[in-house]
Tab-separated table of C-alpha atoms in Angstrom:
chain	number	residue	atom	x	y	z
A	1	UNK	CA	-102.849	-154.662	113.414
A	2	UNK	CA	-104.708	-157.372	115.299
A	3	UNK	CA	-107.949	-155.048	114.392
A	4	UNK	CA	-107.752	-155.564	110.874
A	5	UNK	CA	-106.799	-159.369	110.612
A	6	UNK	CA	-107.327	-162.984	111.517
A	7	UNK	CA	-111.588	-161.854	111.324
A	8	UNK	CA	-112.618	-163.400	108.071
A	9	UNK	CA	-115.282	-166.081	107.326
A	10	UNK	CA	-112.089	-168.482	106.258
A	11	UNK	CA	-109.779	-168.269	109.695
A	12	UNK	CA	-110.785	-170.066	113.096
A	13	UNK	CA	-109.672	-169.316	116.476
A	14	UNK	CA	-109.709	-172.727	117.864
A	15	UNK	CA	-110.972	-176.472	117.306
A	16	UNK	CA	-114.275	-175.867	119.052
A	17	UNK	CA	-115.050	-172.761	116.558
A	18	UNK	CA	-114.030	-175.057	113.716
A	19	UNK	CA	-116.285	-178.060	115.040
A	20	UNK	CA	-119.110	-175.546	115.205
A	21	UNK	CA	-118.717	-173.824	111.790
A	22	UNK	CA	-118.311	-177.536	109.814
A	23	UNK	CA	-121.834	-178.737	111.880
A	24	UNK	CA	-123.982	-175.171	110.821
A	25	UNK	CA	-123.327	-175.919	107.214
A	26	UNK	CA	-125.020	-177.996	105.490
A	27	UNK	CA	-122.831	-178.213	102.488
A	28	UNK	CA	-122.875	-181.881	100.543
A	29	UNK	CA	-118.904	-183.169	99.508
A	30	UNK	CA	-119.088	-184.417	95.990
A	31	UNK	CA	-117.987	-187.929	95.705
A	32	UNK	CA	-115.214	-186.718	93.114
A	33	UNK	CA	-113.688	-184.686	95.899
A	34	UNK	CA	-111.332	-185.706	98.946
A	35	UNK	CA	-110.289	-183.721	102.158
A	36	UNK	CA	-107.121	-181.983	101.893
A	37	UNK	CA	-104.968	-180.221	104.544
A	38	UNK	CA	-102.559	-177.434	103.977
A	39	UNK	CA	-99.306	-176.675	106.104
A	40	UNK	CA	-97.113	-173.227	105.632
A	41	UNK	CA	-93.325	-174.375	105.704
A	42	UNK	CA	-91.808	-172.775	108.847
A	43	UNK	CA	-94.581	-169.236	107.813
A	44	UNK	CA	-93.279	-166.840	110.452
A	45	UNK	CA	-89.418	-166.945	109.251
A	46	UNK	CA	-90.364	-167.093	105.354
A	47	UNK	CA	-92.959	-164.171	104.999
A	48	UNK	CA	-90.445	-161.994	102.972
A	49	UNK	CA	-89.959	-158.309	104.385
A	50	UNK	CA	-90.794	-156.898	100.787
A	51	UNK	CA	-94.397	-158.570	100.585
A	52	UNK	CA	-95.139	-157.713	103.518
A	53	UNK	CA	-94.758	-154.282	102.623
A	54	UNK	CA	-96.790	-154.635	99.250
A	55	UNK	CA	-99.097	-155.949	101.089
A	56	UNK	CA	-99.792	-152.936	103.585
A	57	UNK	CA	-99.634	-151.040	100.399
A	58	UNK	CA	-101.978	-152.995	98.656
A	59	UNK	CA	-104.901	-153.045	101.762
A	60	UNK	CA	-104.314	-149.428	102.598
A	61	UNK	CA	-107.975	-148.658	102.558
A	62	UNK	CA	-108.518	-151.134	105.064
A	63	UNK	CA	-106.086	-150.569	107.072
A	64	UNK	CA	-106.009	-146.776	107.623
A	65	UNK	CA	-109.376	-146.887	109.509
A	66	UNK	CA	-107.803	-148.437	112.135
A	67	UNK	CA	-104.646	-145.918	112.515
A	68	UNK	CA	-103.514	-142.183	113.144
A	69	UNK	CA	-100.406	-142.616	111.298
A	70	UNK	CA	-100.544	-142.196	107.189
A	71	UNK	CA	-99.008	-145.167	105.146
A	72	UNK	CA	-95.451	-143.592	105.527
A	73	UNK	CA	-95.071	-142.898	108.834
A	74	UNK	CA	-97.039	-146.543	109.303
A	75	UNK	CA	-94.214	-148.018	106.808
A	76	UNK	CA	-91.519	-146.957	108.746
A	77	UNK	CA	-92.264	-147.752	112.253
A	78	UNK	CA	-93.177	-151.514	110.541
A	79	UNK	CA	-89.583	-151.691	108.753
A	80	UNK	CA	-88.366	-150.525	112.318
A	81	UNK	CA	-90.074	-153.788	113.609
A	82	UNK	CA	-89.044	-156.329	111.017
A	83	UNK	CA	-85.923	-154.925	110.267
A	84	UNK	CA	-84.176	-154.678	113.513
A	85	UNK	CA	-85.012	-157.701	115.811
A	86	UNK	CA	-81.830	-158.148	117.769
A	87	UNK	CA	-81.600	-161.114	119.866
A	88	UNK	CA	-78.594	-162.614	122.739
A	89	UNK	CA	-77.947	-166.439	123.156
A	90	UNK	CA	-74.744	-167.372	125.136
A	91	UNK	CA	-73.638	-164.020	125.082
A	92	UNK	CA	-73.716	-162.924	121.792
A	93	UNK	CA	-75.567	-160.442	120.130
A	94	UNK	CA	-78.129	-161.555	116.955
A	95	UNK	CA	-79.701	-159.545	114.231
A	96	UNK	CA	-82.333	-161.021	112.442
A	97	UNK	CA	-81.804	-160.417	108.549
A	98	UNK	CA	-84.941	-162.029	107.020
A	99	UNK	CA	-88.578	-162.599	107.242
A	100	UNK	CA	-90.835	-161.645	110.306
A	101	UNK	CA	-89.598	-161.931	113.878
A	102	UNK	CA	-89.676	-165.480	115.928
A	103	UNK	CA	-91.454	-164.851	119.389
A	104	UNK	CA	-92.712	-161.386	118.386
A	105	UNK	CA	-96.732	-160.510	119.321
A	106	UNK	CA	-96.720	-158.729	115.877
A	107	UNK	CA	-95.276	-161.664	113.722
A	108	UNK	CA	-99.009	-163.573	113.868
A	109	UNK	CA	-100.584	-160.122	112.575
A	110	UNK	CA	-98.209	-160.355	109.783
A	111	UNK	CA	-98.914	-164.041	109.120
A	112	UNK	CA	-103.050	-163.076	108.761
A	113	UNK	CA	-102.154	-160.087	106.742
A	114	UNK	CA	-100.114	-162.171	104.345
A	115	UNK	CA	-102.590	-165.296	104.483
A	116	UNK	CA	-105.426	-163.441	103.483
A	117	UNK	CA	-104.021	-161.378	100.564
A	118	UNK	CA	-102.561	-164.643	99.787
A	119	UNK	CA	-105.879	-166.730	99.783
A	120	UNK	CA	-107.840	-163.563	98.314
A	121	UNK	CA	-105.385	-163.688	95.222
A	122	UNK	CA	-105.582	-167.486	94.907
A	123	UNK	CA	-108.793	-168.909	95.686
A	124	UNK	CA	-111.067	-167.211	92.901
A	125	UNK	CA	-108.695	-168.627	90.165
A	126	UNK	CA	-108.758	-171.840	90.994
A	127	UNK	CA	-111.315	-174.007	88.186
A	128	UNK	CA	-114.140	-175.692	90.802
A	129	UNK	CA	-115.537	-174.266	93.864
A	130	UNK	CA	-114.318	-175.025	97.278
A	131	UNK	CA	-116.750	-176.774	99.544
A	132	UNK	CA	-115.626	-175.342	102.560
A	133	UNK	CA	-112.166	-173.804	103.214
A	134	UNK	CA	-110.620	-173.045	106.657
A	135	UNK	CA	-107.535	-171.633	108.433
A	136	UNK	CA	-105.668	-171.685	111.487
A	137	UNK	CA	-102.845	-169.594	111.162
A	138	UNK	CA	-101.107	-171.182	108.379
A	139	UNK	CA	-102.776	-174.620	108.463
A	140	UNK	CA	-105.887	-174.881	106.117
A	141	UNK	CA	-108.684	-177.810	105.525
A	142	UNK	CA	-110.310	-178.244	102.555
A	143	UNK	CA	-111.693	-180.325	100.069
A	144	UNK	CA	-111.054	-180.560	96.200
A	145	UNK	CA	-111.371	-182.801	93.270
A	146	UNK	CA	-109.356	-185.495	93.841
A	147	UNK	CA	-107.631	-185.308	90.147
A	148	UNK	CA	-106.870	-181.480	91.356
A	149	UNK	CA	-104.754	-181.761	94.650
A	150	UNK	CA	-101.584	-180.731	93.036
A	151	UNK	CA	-102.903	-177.723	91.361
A	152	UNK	CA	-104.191	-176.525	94.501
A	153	UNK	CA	-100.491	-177.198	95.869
A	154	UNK	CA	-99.093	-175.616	92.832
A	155	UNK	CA	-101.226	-172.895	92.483
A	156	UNK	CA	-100.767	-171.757	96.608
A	157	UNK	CA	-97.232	-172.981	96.073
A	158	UNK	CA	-96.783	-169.896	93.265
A	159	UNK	CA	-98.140	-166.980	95.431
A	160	UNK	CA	-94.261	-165.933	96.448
A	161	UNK	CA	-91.613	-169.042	96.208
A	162	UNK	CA	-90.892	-168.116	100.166
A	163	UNK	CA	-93.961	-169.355	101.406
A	164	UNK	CA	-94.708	-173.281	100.418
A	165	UNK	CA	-97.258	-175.599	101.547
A	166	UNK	CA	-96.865	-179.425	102.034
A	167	UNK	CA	-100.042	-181.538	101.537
A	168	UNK	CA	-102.068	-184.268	103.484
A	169	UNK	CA	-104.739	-185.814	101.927
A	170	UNK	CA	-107.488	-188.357	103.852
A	171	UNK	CA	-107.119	-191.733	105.168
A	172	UNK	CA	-110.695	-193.887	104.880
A	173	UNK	CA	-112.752	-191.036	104.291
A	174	UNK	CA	-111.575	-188.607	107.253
A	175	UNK	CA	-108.512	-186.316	107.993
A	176	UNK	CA	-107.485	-185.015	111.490
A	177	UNK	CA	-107.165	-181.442	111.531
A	178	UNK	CA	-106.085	-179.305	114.890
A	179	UNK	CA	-107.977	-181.413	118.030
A	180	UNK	CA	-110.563	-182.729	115.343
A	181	UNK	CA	-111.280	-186.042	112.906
A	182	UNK	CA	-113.207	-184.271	110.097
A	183	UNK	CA	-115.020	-187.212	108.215
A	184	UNK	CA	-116.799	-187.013	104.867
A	185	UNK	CA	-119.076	-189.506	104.370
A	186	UNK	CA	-120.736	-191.818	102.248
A	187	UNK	CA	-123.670	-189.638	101.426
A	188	UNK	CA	-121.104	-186.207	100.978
A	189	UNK	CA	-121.924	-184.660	104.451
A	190	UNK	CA	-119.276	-183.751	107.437
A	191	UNK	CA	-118.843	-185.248	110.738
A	192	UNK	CA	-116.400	-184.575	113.326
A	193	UNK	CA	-114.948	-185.814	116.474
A	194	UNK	CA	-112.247	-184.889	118.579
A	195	UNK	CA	-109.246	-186.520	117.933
A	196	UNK	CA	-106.260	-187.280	120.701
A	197	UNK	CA	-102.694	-188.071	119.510
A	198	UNK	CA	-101.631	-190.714	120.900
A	199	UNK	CA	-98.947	-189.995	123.357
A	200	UNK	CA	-98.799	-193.487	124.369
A	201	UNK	CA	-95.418	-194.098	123.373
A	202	UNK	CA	-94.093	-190.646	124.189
A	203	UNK	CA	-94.322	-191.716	127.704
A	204	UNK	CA	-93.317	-195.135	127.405
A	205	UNK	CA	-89.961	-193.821	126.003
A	206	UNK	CA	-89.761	-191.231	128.689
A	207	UNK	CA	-90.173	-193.223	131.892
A	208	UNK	CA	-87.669	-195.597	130.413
C-alpha cells in the first residue's frame, strides 16, 4: 500500500522537504488571509473500518496496478488486518474492536489513503483558492481568508464525524509548523526558519 500513497503534491516527508517546497514557490498571501494549521484528533484509532473500505473501493483503479490480488481477495486479507489486532498487557489478552491498528506498519498507509480521498473530496468545494496547502500525516498548513477559518474546520470537520480537526491560527504574522516558523509577511510572501521548542523547563523540572 505504501506504493500508492503518501506521493502527492500536498503531503511532505519531513521539515526540510516542507522548507524547500514553501521557498520554490513564489506564491503571494493575500492580506485578507491568515496561516492556519490543521490537527487530526487521535487519526490512527478514529479512521472507521467501513471508510476505509469505501475507500479501497472507491480508488480501485489506482490501486490494482500495484497488486496481484483482485478487490475481493484484497478486501479480505485488509479486514483480516484491521479486524483482528490482538494485543497482551499484564497478561491479558486484547482485541482491538475499532478503527486502524496502534503500532501497526500498515496503519500510516491507511491514514494517506483516507487523507487523500478526504482532501480530494473537500478541497475543490471550498469558495476561494488555497494558497498553498500541505500535510504531514494528519497535520496540515495552510492559509485562508481570515473570515473563513471555521468553514474550513467545518467543512473538513463533515468528511466522516470520526475524524475531526482542531485549529491553530498565527501569532504576529507566523505559525510554527513541524521543526519550522512559517512567516507571511508584510508584502504576502513566505519565510521560514527552524523553530526549537523550548525544552528549557522540561529539564529544569526534571533535574529537580
Amino acid at each position: 500500500m505504501k506504493l500508492f500513497t503518501g506521493d502527492t503534491n500536498r503531503s511532505v516527508k519531513n521539515a526540510s522537504e516542507l522548507k524547500k517546497l514553501l521557498q520554490g514557490v513564489k506564491f503571494k498571501i493575500p492580506r485578507t488571509y491568515i496561516l492556519i494549521s490543521l490537527d487530526v484528533i487521535s487519526l490512527f484509532t478514529r479512521i472507521p473500518t467501513k471508510l476505509v473500505y469505501e475507500v479501497v473501493e472507491k480508488r480501485w483503479n489506482e490501486i490494482e496496478p500495484f497488486t496481484k490480488l483482485p478487490k475481493e481477495e484484497f478486501l479480505t486479507g485488509l479486514k483480516l488486518f484491521m479486524e483482528n489486532c490482538v494485543f497482551k498487557y499484564n497478561e491479558v489478552l486484547y482485541k482491538q474492536i475499532f478503527d486502524s491498528p496502534m503500532g501497526s506498519p500498515g496503519s500510516p498507509c491507511l491514514a494517506d489513503l483516507v487523507m487523500e480521498t478526504l482532501e480530494e473530496s473537500v478541497i475543490k468545494k471550498l469558495p476561494f483558492k488555497l494558497p498553498f496547502y500541505y500535510r504531514f500525516v494528519d497535520d496540515i498548513v495552510t492559509a485562508v481568508p481570515k473570515n473563513k477559518v471555521d468553514l474550513v474546520q467545518k467543512a473538513l470537520n463533515s468528511f466522516n464525524e470520526s475524524i475531526q480537526f482542531t485549529v491553530e491560527m498565527e501569532k504576529d504574522r507566523k505559525i510554527a509548523f513541524l521543526d519550522l516558523w512559517i512567516i507571511r509577511s508584510e508584502t504576502g510572501s513566505i519565510k521560514t526558519d527552524w523553530h526549537h521548542k523550548d525544552t528549557r523547563n522540561f529539564i529544569k523540572r526534571i533535574s529537580n
